[in-house]
Amino acid sequence: MIDVAVVSFAQWSAREELARNEVEILIPVVAEAIERSGIGRKEIGFTVSGSCDYLAGAPFAFVTGLDAVGAWPPIRESHVEMDGAWALYEAWVRLQHGDIDSALVYSFGKSSLGDLPIVLSQQLDPYYQAPLWLDSISAAALQARAWLNAGHDEGEMAEVAARSRRAAKDNPNAVVSGDQSAEALLREPFLVTPLRRHDCPPISDGAVAVVLAAGDRAREVCERPAWIRGIDHRIEAHGLGVRELATSASARLAGERAGVDGVDVAELHAPFSHQDPILRDALGLSNGVDVNPSGGALAANVVMGAGLTRIGEAASRIMDGRAARAVAHATSGPCLQHNLVCVLAGDAT
Amino acid sequence: MAETTEPVTMIDTPIELRYRFTAGLAQSRFLRGVEQGRLLGQRCPQCKKVYVSPRGACAACGVPTDEEVEVSDKGTVTTFCVVNVPFYDQKMEIPYVSATILLDGADIGLMHLIQECPSEDVHMGMRVEAVWKPPEERTPSLESIKYFRPTGEPDADYESYGAHV
Amino acid sequence: MSELCAVVGIGQTHHKSARPDVSIAGLCREAATRALEDAEMTWTDIDAVVIGKAPDMFEGVVMPEIYLADALGAVGKPMMRVHTAGSVGGSTALVAAGLLQGGIHERVLTVAFEKQSEADAMWALSRPMPFAPPTMAGAGGYFSPLIRAYIRRSDAPSNIGILVAVKDRLNALKNPYAHLRLEDISIEKVEESPMLWDPIRYLETCPSSDGACAMVLTSEAIGSRAAKPPAWVLGTAMRSEPTMFAGRDAVNPQAGKDCAADVFAQAGITNPREQIDCIEMYVPFSWYEPMWLENLGFVPDGEGWKMTEKGATALDGELPVNMSGGVLSTNPIGASGMLRFAEAALQVRGQAGEHQVDGARTALGHAYGGGSQFFSMWVVSADKP
């Protein structure tokens, strides 16, 4: 295996961007990631992005993203209609071929343009489930109920939300932050039982970019590269009634394959509060692990970029020396159906 | 019951999703200009090319294009096609001519309609000018230009547009 | 360095304008099952699944890997979904091959599909965007001006497109899976068909199809032990360029040229015309055959149409192109690119039946998408490098 590291990370998000379109949001983020990487724009060996047409309501939405990259002379470029975390996976695989030593990965999306929970209902089986229009919040609520019934209580969910908001105060890209206590949050009305508004992710617009470099290139350009020590992803069965919703078998499996142990920091892509403890359990994270110091997806949720952001956030704590070993997680599909786990570490580990 | 029924092979599941569309800063400036009867391009600081119907970035250089440059509403047809195929939600009556027009002062073509001209007369190098809606009917949209029509001038020299064909 | 990848199983569906006999999952499984059978493997042998398709609006299902996980035997496995516009079928094969080349997995199933009958692809391709004048008319509205420019540049006679259409449609009659199989095709029939976007006539245009294509790719070790001779992947390449920028040549795009040069270099091809035995290229409008022959470097600029005119690209010609009938005969958009790659592999494995090129040992698979801006290609051979 060729050693690949994250050598830079840039992001921008806001609750709603009225003036700029997706490309205009993306341009400075890509520029910043490239600038911080120490690798010239034209030297980047491979470019891959993650985005979703249905966020923009237009087919081929990813094509305009290319304008932010300066794809001239022509570049090696690909795209997945998935969270950028999977684009990063494709870049990591590509770097294993050994002929190129750097890659740019980016995501962008404006969830504010449409009715996101309704849009996501159309991920469901088109014959049996999509016509029922089960929006993503209601689907998550089903899972939260299953989890509560498995012996948990809503206080744990409120704790997750409170912790996220506190941590998010230090995150300039957070859309939600504050000092509300779990008790105060529990006094809020339900949105879709048993979820309250704070248990759900905020609508966010934004973009995120990461630069990967391999082996010596990474060492040349970055003082403390965040090495990818393990990366794996697994998908589960689609039907909500077929899966065990209170646990995450695929996150557990991906975590085992990626080798999650001995991490100090975890950035978990848990758009709903109850998914945080589900994932901590699946990844076997002890209480000593600092979970979602960025505030996580409850603080800002750039759909199609939130998973890549978790990788970036985890990597940045390695790069600035705050952590020695971290795990980043990304999810896709209703109720944690598809999970990607990425273990990052500094040189010593 | 011993009734035979046909198996269900198809169901109609209408999907309606509503979106707000953001033109973006560059496009908004351009469209406000169109509303005033002006065509405002943007120049790339690196390659110096002027983009019309600007997207806020020079796609080749990957940098923002901020410098505004007004271009003419007259130009040259670089290429075109005669559309004769019906499709859902089509607004124009077929056949119609859709062309790429290199406006004087711009380095990239603009797509629009050609009318007031039999479709078989449209050709590369033809000089055309915009036919605008009256000011009170204009909106921030390229529909403020109804179409382009031939000016009657002699064809442009191939050199002036050949790179764009 | 990169490992060697083998193609050991190939399958596709019977492509039709509508396949109401199967669901989207059923369509994919039909192709995947055939590929697995060809590979003499079962679902449980597969380590990872990579699917690809064009915009989700063509079926109205958002991110269909989520729905298809069960149907494609991916539960508990890694699953990816690639989307690079029209070239996606090719890119999907490349992402899948990449997993073998990177030594990540041993056996990967890759499926590309489109079930266009479930929504309205023409509408999805030409939705009027806010603030823009209603000038678009589907893909043809974009490409016919480029064809017009090619004709002017090359001084090609006006019948070349018709010759391509007749040839591809005759080839399709030898392909049991092809969508359009027009028994009575002739030059006159094509000439008389309605002009859609001058100079493209109806019979010079691709259909809208429901269909899927699948392949089983393996490592070198497993490929060497495969039940049937594999197709070895000698080279893989992708290139993209922006949709529009000042001075862009959209007729003979640089990205296509660079991609071809890269894939030939990897495969040790220094003289494509001699060393490539046949080509499956993405020709959705007839004139793209000569245009791509030039772009790929098989002939000098301006000479592509001469190959078509003299019959060199016919099934029994010196350089057969689109032996399967190509995109002109079958076009499930998301699958079309992979069909090109798969048909190239079928040729070098000697499995192309009636549309087999005698003695084909090395073939090129080519796909493109967007505004002639995304290219993906592979070179496959019966001979291990």
Tab-separated table of C-alpha atoms in Angstrom, chain A residues 1 46 52-54 57-60 62-63 66-67 71-72 74-82 86 89-90 92-93 96-99 119 122-127 233-239 253 304 332-334 337-338, chain C residues 1-2 23-24 55-57 60-63 65-67 69-70 74-85 95 98-99 101-105 118 124-125 127 129 238-243 245 254-255 258 262 373-374:
chain	number	residue	atom	x	y	z
A	1	MET	CA	0.000	0.000	0.000
A	46	PHE	CA	-6.264	13.751	-9.957
A	52	CYS	CA	-25.929	15.548	-5.859
A	53	ASP	CA	-28.043	16.820	-8.742
A	54	TYR	CA	-31.174	16.719	-6.641
A	57	GLY	CA	-32.657	20.536	-8.810
A	58	ALA	CA	-30.670	20.324	-12.037
A	59	PRO	CA	-29.085	17.373	-13.844
A	60	PHE	CA	-25.314	17.472	-14.353
A	62	PHE	CA	-21.433	18.745	-10.837
A	63	VAL	CA	-20.240	19.939	-14.247
A	66	LEU	CA	-15.295	22.134	-12.726
A	67	ASP	CA	-15.157	25.886	-13.411
A	71	ALA	CA	-9.380	22.219	-15.750
A	72	TRP	CA	-7.055	23.435	-18.459
A	74	PRO	CA	-7.283	18.849	-19.423
A	75	ILE	CA	-7.107	17.034	-16.112
A	76	ARG	CA	-7.722	13.553	-14.759
A	77	GLU	CA	-11.081	14.072	-13.163
A	78	SER	CA	-13.957	12.033	-11.838
A	79	HIS	CA	-17.128	12.461	-9.836
A	80	VAL	CA	-19.359	10.431	-7.557
A	81	GLU	CA	-22.972	11.304	-6.876
A	82	MET	CA	-22.238	10.726	-3.192
A	86	TRP	CA	-16.510	8.638	-1.120
A	89	TYR	CA	-12.003	7.143	-1.170
A	90	GLU	CA	-11.821	7.093	-4.975
A	92	TRP	CA	-7.118	7.302	-2.211
A	93	VAL	CA	-7.583	4.237	-4.455
A	96	GLN	CA	-2.428	3.515	-4.941
A	97	HIS	CA	-1.625	3.113	-8.637
A	98	GLY	CA	1.629	4.953	-8.039
A	99	ASP	CA	1.762	7.077	-11.185
A	119	VAL	CA	-35.859	15.482	-1.656
A	122	GLN	CA	-36.757	10.007	-3.186
A	123	GLN	CA	-33.702	7.911	-2.263
A	124	LEU	CA	-36.151	5.242	-1.150
A	125	ASP	CA	-37.222	2.238	-3.194
A	126	PRO	CA	-39.119	3.888	-6.049
A	127	TYR	CA	-41.883	1.277	-6.242
A	233	HIS	CA	-16.850	1.552	3.685
A	234	ARG	CA	-19.824	-0.832	3.838
A	235	ILE	CA	-23.468	-0.637	2.821
A	236	GLU	CA	-26.424	-2.352	4.468
A	237	ALA	CA	-29.758	-3.599	3.166
A	238	HIS	CA	-32.078	-0.840	2.023
A	239	GLY	CA	-35.360	-1.637	3.720
A	253	LEU	CA	-17.648	-3.613	10.015
A	304	MET	CA	-22.768	15.875	0.129
A	332	SER	CA	-25.190	8.081	3.290
A	333	GLY	CA	-28.731	6.899	2.822
A	334	PRO	CA	-31.594	6.723	5.326
A	337	GLN	CA	-27.430	2.674	5.652
A	338	HIS	CA	-23.990	3.279	4.153
C	1	MET	CA	2.943	0.339	-8.935
C	2	SER	CA	-0.286	-0.611	-10.631
C	23	SER	CA	-37.909	-3.046	-12.179
C	24	ILE	CA	-34.740	-0.958	-12.081
C	55	PRO	CA	-28.352	11.898	-13.888
C	56	ASP	CA	-30.795	10.511	-11.377
C	57	MET	CA	-33.532	12.566	-12.986
C	60	GLY	CA	-36.440	9.907	-10.605
C	61	VAL	CA	-34.524	7.889	-8.005
C	62	VAL	CA	-32.034	9.859	-5.935
C	63	MET	CA	-28.703	8.069	-5.407
C	65	GLU	CA	-27.009	2.659	-5.005
C	66	ILE	CA	-28.970	3.081	-1.786
C	67	TYR	CA	-31.994	1.305	-3.213
C	69	ALA	CA	-27.652	-2.499	-2.418
C	70	ASP	CA	-29.688	-5.655	-1.795
C	74	ALA	CA	-23.711	-5.506	-1.979
C	75	VAL	CA	-24.974	-5.847	1.574
C	76	GLY	CA	-21.973	-5.882	3.873
C	77	LYS	CA	-19.692	-4.829	1.053
C	78	PRO	CA	-18.267	-1.550	-0.239
C	79	MET	CA	-20.444	0.074	-2.887
C	80	MET	CA	-19.752	3.165	-4.993
C	81	ARG	CA	-21.765	5.089	-7.526
C	82	VAL	CA	-19.944	7.032	-10.224
C	83	HIS	CA	-21.504	9.867	-12.238
C	84	THR	CA	-19.491	11.586	-14.961
C	85	ALA	CA	-22.323	12.458	-17.340
C	95	VAL	CA	-13.182	3.153	-11.010
C	98	GLY	CA	-8.911	0.982	-10.239
C	99	LEU	CA	-9.816	-1.140	-7.224
C	101	GLN	CA	-5.136	-2.010	-10.110
C	102	GLY	CA	-4.671	-0.561	-6.628
C	103	GLY	CA	-4.655	-4.025	-5.086
C	104	ILE	CA	-7.645	-3.161	-2.888
C	105	HIS	CA	-9.912	-6.064	-3.865
C	118	GLU	CA	-39.246	5.432	-16.013
C	124	ALA	CA	-34.258	16.091	-18.098
C	125	LEU	CA	-31.662	16.897	-20.748
C	127	ARG	CA	-34.985	21.600	-18.998
C	129	MET	CA	-32.876	26.889	-16.841
C	238	MET	CA	-9.786	9.673	-17.957
C	239	ARG	CA	-9.587	13.331	-18.947
C	240	SER	CA	-11.880	16.317	-18.480
C	241	GLU	CA	-11.906	19.884	-19.696
C	242	PRO	CA	-14.268	22.758	-18.888
C	243	THR	CA	-17.556	23.120	-20.744
C	245	PHE	CA	-13.821	28.830	-22.134
C	254	GLN	CA	-7.896	18.387	-26.264
C	255	ALA	CA	-9.168	16.215	-23.425
C	258	ASP	CA	-4.756	13.663	-24.218
C	262	ASP	CA	-2.299	8.424	-22.244
C	373	GLN	CA	-15.615	17.335	-22.223
C	374	PHE	CA	-15.395	14.095	-20.244
